Every structure is written in C-alpha cells, then in structure tokens.
Coordinates of C-alpha atoms and ligand atoms in Angstrom, one line a residue:
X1 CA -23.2 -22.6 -14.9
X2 CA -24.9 -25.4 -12.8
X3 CA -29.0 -25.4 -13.3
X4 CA -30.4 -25.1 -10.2
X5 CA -32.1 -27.5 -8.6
X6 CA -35.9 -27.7 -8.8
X7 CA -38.9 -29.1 -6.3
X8 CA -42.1 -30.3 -7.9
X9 CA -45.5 -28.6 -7.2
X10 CA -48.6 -30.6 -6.3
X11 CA -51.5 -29.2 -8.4
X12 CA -49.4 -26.5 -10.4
X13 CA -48.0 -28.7 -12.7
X14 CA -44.8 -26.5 -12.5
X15 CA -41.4 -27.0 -10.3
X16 CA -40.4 -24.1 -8.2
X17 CA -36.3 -23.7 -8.3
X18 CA -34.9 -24.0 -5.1
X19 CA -32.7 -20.6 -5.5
X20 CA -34.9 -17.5 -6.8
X21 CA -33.7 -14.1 -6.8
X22 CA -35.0 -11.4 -5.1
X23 CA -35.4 -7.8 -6.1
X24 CA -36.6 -5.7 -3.7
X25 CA -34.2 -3.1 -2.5
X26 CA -34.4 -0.1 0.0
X27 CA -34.8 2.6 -0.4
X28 CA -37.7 1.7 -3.0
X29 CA -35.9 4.1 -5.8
X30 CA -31.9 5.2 -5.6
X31 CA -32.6 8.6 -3.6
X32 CA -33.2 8.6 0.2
X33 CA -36.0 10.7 -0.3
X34 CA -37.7 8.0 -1.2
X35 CA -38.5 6.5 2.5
X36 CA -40.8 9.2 3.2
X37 CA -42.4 9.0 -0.3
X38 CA -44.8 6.4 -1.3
X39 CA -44.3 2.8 -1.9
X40 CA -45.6 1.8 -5.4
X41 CA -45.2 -1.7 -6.2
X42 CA -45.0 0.1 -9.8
X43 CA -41.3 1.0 -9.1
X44 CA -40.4 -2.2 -8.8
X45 CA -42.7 -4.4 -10.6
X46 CA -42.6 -2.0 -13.9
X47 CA -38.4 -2.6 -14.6
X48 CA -39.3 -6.4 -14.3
X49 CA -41.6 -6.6 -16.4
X50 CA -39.4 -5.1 -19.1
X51 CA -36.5 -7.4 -18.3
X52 CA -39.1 -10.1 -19.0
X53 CA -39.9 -8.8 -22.2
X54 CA -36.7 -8.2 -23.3
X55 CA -35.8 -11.8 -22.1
X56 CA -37.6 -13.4 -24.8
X57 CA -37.2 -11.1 -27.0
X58 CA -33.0 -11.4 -27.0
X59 CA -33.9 -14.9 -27.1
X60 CA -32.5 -16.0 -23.4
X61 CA -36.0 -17.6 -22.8
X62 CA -38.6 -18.9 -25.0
X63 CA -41.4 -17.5 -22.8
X64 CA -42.3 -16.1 -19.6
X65 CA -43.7 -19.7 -18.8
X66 CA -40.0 -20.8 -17.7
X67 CA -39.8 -18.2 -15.2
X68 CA -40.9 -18.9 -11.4
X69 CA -42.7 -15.0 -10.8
X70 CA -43.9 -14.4 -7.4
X71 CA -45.4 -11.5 -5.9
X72 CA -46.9 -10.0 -2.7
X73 CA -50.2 -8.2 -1.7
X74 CA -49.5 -5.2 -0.1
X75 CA -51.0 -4.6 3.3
X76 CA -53.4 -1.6 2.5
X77 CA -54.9 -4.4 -0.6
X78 CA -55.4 -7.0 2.0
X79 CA -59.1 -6.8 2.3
X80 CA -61.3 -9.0 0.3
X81 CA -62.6 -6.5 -2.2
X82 CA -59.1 -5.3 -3.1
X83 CA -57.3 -8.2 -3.7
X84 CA -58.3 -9.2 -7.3
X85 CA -57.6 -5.6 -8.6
X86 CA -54.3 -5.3 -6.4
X87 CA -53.4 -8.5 -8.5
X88 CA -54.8 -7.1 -11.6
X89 CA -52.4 -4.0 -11.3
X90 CA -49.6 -6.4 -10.8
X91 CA -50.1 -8.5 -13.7
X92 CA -50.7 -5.3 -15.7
X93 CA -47.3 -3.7 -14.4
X94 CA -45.2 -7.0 -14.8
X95 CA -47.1 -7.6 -18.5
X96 CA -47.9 -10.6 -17.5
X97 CA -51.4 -13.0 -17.9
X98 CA -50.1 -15.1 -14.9
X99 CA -48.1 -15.3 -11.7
X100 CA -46.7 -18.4 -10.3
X101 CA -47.3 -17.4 -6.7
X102 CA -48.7 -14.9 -5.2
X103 CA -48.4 -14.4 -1.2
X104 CA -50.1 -11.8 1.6
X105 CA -47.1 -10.2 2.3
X106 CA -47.7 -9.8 6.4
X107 CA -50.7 -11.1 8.8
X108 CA -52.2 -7.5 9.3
X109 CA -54.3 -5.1 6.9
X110 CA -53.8 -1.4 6.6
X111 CA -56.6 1.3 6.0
X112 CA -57.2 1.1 1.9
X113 CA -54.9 3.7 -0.1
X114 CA -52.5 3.7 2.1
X115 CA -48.9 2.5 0.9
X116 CA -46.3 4.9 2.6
X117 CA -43.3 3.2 4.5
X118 CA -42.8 3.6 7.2
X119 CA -46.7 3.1 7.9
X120 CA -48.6 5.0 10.1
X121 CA -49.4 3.0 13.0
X122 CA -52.9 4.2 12.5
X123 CA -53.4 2.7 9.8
X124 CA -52.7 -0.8 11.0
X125 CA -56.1 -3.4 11.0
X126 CA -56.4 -6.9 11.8
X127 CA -56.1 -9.0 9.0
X128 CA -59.6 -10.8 8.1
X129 CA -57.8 -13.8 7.3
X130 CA -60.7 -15.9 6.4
X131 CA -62.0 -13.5 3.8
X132 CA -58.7 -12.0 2.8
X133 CA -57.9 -16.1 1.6
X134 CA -60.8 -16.7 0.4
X135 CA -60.1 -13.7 -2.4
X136 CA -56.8 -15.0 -2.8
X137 CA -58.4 -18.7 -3.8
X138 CA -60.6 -16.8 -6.4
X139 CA -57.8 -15.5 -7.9
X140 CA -56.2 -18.9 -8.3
X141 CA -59.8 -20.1 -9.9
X142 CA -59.6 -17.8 -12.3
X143 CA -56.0 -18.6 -13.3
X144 CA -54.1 -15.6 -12.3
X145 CA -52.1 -17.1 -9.8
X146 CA -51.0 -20.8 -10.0
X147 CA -50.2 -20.6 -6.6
X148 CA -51.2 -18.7 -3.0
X149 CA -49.5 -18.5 -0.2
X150 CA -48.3 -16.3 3.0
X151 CA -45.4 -14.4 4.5
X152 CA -44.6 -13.9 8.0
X153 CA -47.0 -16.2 9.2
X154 CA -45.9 -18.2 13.0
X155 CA -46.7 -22.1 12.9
X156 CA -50.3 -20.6 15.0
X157 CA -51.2 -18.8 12.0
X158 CA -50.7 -21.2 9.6
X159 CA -52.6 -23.7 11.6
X160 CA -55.4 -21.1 12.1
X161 CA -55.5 -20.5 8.1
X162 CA -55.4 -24.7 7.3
X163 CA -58.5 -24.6 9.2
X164 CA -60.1 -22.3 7.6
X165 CA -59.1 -22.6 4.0
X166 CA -61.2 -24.5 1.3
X167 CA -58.3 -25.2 -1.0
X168 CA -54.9 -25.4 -0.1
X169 CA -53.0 -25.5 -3.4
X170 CA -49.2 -25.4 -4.4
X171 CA -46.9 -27.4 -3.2
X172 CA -46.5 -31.0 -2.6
X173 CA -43.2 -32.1 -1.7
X174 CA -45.5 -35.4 0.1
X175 CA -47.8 -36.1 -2.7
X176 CA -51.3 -35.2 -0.5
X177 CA -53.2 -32.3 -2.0
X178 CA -53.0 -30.0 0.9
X179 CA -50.3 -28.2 0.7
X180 CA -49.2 -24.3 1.0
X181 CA -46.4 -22.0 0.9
X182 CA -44.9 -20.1 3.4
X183 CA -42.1 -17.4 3.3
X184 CA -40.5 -16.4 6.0
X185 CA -36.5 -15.2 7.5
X186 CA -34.6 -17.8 7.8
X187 CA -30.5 -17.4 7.6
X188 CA -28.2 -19.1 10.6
X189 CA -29.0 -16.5 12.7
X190 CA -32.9 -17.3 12.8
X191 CA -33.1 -21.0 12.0
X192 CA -36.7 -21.2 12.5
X193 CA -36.5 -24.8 13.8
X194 CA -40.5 -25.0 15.2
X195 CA -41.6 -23.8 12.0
X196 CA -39.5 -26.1 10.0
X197 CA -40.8 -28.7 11.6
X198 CA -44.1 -27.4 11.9
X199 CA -44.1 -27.3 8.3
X200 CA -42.6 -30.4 7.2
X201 CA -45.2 -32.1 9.4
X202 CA -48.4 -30.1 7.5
X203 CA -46.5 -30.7 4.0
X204 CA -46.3 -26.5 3.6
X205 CA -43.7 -25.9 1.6
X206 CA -41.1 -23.2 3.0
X207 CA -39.2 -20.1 1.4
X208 CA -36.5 -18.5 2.8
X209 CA -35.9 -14.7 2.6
X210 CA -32.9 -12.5 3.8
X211 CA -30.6 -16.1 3.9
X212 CA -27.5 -13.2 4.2
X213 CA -29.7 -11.0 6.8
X214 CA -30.8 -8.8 3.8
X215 CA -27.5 -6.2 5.3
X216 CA -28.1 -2.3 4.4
X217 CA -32.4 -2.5 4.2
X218 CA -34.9 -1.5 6.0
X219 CA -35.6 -5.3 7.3
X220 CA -32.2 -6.4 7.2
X221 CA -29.1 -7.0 9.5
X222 CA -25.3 -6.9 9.5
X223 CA -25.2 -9.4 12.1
X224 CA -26.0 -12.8 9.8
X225 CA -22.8 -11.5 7.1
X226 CA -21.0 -10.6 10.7
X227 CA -21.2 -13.9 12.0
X228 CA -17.9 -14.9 13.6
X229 CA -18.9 -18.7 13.3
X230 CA -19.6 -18.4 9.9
X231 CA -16.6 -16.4 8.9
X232 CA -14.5 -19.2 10.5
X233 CA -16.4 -21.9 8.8
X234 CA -16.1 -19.7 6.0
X235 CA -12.2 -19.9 5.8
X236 CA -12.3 -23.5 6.4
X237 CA -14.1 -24.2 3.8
X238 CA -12.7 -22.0 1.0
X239 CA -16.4 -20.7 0.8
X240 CA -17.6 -16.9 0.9
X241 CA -19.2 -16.1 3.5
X242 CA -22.6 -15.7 1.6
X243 CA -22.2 -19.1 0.3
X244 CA -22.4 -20.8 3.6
X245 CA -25.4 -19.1 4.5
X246 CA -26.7 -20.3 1.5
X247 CA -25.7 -23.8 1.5
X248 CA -27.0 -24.1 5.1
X249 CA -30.4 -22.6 4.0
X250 CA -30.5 -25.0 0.9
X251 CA -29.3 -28.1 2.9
X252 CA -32.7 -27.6 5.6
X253 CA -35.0 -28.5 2.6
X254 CA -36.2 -25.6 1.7
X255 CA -36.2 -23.0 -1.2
X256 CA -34.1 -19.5 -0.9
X257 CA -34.8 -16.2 -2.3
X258 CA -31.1 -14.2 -2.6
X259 CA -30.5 -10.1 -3.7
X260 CA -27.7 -9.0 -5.6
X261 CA -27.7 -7.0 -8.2
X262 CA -24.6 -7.4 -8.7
X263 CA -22.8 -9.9 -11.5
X264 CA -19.9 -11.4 -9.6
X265 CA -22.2 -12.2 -6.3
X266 CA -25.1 -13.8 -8.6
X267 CA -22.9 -16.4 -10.0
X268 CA -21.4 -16.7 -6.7
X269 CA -24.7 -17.6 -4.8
X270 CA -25.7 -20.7 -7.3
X271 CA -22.1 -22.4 -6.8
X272 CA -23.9 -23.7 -3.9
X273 CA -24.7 -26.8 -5.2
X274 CA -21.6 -29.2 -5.5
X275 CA -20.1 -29.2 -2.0
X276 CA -21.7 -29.4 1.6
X277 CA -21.2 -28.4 4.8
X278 CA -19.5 -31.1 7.5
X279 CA -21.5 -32.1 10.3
X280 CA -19.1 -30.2 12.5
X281 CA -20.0 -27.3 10.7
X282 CA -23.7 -27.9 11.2
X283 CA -22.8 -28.6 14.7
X284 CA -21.4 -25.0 15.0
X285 CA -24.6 -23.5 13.0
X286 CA -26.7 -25.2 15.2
X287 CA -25.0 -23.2 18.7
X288 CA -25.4 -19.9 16.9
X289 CA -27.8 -17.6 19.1
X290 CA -30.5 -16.8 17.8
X291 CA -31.2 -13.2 16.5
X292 CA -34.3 -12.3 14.4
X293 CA -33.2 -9.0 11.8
X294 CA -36.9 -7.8 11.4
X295 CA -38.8 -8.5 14.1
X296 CA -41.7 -6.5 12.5
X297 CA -41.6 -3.8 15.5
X298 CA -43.5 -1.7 12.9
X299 CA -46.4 -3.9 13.5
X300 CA -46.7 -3.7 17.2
X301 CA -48.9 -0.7 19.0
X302 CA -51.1 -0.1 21.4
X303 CA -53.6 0.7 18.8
X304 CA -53.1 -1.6 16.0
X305 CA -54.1 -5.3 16.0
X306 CA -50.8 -6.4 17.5
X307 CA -49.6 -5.2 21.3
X308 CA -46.8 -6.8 21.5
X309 CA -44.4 -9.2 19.2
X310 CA -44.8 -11.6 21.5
X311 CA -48.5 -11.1 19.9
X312 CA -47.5 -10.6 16.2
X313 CA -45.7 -14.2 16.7
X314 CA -47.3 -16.1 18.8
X315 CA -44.5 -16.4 21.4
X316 CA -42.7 -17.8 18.7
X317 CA -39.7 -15.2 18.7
Ligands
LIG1 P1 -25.6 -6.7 -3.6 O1 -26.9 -6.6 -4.3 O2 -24.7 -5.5 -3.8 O3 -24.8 -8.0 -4.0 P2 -30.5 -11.0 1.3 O4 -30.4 -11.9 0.1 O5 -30.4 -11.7 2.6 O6 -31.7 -10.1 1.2 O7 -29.2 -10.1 1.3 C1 -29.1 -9.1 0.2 C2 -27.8 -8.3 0.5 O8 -26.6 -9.1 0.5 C3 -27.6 -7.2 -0.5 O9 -27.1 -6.1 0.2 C4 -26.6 -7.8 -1.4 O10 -25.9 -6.8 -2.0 C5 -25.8 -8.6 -0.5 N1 -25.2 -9.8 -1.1 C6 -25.8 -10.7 -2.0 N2 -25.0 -11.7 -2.3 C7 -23.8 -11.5 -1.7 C8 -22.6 -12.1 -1.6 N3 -22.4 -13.3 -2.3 N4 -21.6 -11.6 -0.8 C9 -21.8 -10.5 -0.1 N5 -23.0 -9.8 -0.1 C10 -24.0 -10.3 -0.9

C-alpha cells in the first residue's frame, strides 16, 4: 500500500500524515440504549489503547512514537481546573505518556460532571477561552501533549484566541512559529472557503472531519455520499464515490480524518494519492450548494451562551 503523505510540524519535531483515521462512532457502544446513557470517553479511548499495545507487541510498529494520536476535551472538562486531569484520564485510558494533539472539542463549556448526549441545554456555559487555553498550553509545557489545538472554531474565533494566546504551537506549514490547528467539517458539501483562506493566511494548519458527511451518526449526513455531482464525477472517473470526496479534501491542502471500520473501505480511502481530479471536476465541486451536516443546533438556546447559530458561528454558516 502507498505511505501516506505527511506535513511537517513547526516546533513538534514530528509530521502529521495527511489521512488519519477516525474512530468515533454513534451510538457510543453497539446498543441504542446507549444515546440516553452516558458518554465516557473510556468506551472509546480504552479499545485503543489496547490496539496500541498489541501494535507493538505483534511487531506492526516499533512504538507508539510512529503513531499521530489526537484527542478532544470534552465540554463538561473545559474549565481551567479540569483540563490537566481530563488529559490525565485520557493518557491513563489510551496507556499512553504522550498525545500528539490534543484539541477543545467545541467553543462552549458544560456544567462539570456532566457528559450525557444529548446534553442538557442547561448545562451549556460560555467557554472561558482565555483560561481554558491557557490550561491547555500547560499541558503542552509539561509534555503531555506535543500539540494543542481547537475544533469547531469560525475564522472570529480563531482570531479572538491568536490574540489571546501566549504560545501558539504545532504546526508550520510557513516556517513562522505561530502556528495552530484547527479541525473542522469540511467535505464538498461544506467547502469552508473563508476559513481556508482564513487559515492559510494565519499559517493554522486545518483538519478535516466528516470528508464523506460522517452518514448514519449523530453529526453526520446522507447528503455529502448522496451527492448527484459527485456520483457523476464518480463514474467518470472510475472512482468510488468516497474517494472523490477524499481526493477533493486532500487536493485543498489540508489533512483528513476518515471512519470505517471496515477492511475493504480502509484500503480504499488511502488509494487517494496517485490520480487527481480534472479542473472540470473541480469546476463542478466548486457549484455544489452548500449544506453544513451538523450545524451544532445542540448548542443554540435561549439560555445557553449561544442564541442563535448565526451566534455559535459568527455568521459564518
Ligand atoms: P464504515 O465504517 O462502515 O465504512 P466520515 O469519515 O465522513 O465520518 O464518514 C464515516 C462514514 O462513512 C461511516 O459510516 C463509514 O462506514 C462510511 N465510509 C467510510 N469509508 C467509506 C467508503 N469508502 N465508502 C462508503 N462509505 C464509507
């Protein structure tokens, strides 16, 4: 199989492959129960960190140091006291010393102890960004994280947390030290053009999630895998489906996080790498109408720090 591709980080000393996989699924564990129940990173980050183990021990890595591992606070851990132990927890759950990133998952806190989905509206908090960073840099000091970094931010967030970070680590894809990552949707459906360029402007490097719409979750969409325009580029090409999403996400510059679980689709989703798309096809990408899968409606209320997700994005949806 091809190696992927890789893009070098500024201060980590590390490269981040520019395909990743990703693993969360929904419902959190096989039974629909589950939605009601309570979200426990454990669920997922416990399985992984046995695959890691057994990795090295079958031999199919030398150590956990070639792996790329990222991983999110939750919302209920973004306040500045809970951050370190929220990290703690994960490194203790994935067996780990280190993670290569790790990002706050959404721009909004929720009451401590709380980690049922869907949340309780209730619970919602503004994010103390400032402060909530500022734990997130410690972590980094003391080496449990090479990198930090945010989800689900709009270009007016990221320009409100450059201004008030102190260190802005990770990635360099333009050689200055400033540089941060950012993970957000991004398939042919929701190009996310301002924040692209946004982004390539503040040297922030960008990760896409859901680049097939992230079809049968809680956040996803069948609309992206649906696509007429790309079924028909699709056939032209001889490419799945999947793989032009893909290849479209990959040819905009930035890195892609894919799920499957499954064998055939895995190997599928790296051959990627050896063909592009025409300009006529990148034409027809370009007209596609926009359509965000997870707006983030869970987020909005009266209440809560968001009224509106015209709020929650800063117009920028
Ligand atoms: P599965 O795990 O059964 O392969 P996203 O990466 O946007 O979050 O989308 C993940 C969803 O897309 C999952 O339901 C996954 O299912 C499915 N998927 C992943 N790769 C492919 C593929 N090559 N073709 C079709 N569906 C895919």
């Amino acid at each position: 199989m091809r190696s992927i591709p890789e893009m070098a980080l500024g201060s980590t000393g590390k490269d981040i492959p520019l395909v990743g996989m990703g693993t969360a699924v929904y419902p959190f564990a096989p039974s629909e129960a589950m939605i009601d129940s309570i979200l426990t990173a454990i669920e997922l980050e416990k399985p992984l960190g046995e695959t890691i183990k057994k990795a090295v021990e079958l031999g199919l890595i030398k150590s956990r140091n070639e792996l790329f591992i990222t991983s999110k606070l939750w919302w209920s851990d973004a306040h500045h006291d809970r951050v370190l132990p929220a990290l703690q927890n994960t490194l203790k759950n994935l067996q780990l010393d280190y993670l290569d990133l790790y990002l706050i998952h959404w721009p909004v806190s929720l009451k401590p102890g709380k980690y049922e989905l869907p949340v309780n509206k209730d619970d919602l908090l503004p994010i103390d960004l400032g402060s909530v960073w500022k734990a997130m840099e410690d972590c980094q000091k003391l080496g449990l994280t090479k990198a930090i970094g945010v989800n689900n931010f709009s270009c007016k967030k990221l320009e409100e947390l450059l201004q008030t970070a102190s260190i802005l680590p990770a990635v360099n894809q333009v050689g200055s030290e400033r540089g941060l990552f950012v993970k957000v949707e991004m398939n042919p459906l929701w190009q996310q053009k301002k924040l692209r360029e946004f982004c390539a402007e503040k040297g922030i490097h960008i990760t896409a999630y859901s680049p097939l719409g992230a079809k049968g979750t809680l956040w996803g969409t069948d609309r992206v895998m649906e696509c007429e325009v790309l079924k028909e580029i699709a056939r032209e090409t001889g490419k799945s489906i999947a793989q032009v999403c893909l290849r479209w996400v990959y040819e905009q510059g930035v890195s892609l996080l894919v799920k499957s679980f499954n064998k055939e689709r895995i190997k599928q989703n790296l051959e990627i790498f050896d063909w592009e798309l025409s300009a006529q096809d990148l034409e027809k990408i370009i007209q596609i109408p926009q359509f965000k899968g997870f707006p983030g409606v869970e987020f909005v209320c009266q209440t809560g720090p968001y009224k509106s997700l015209v709020d929650l994005w800063d117009g920028e949806i």
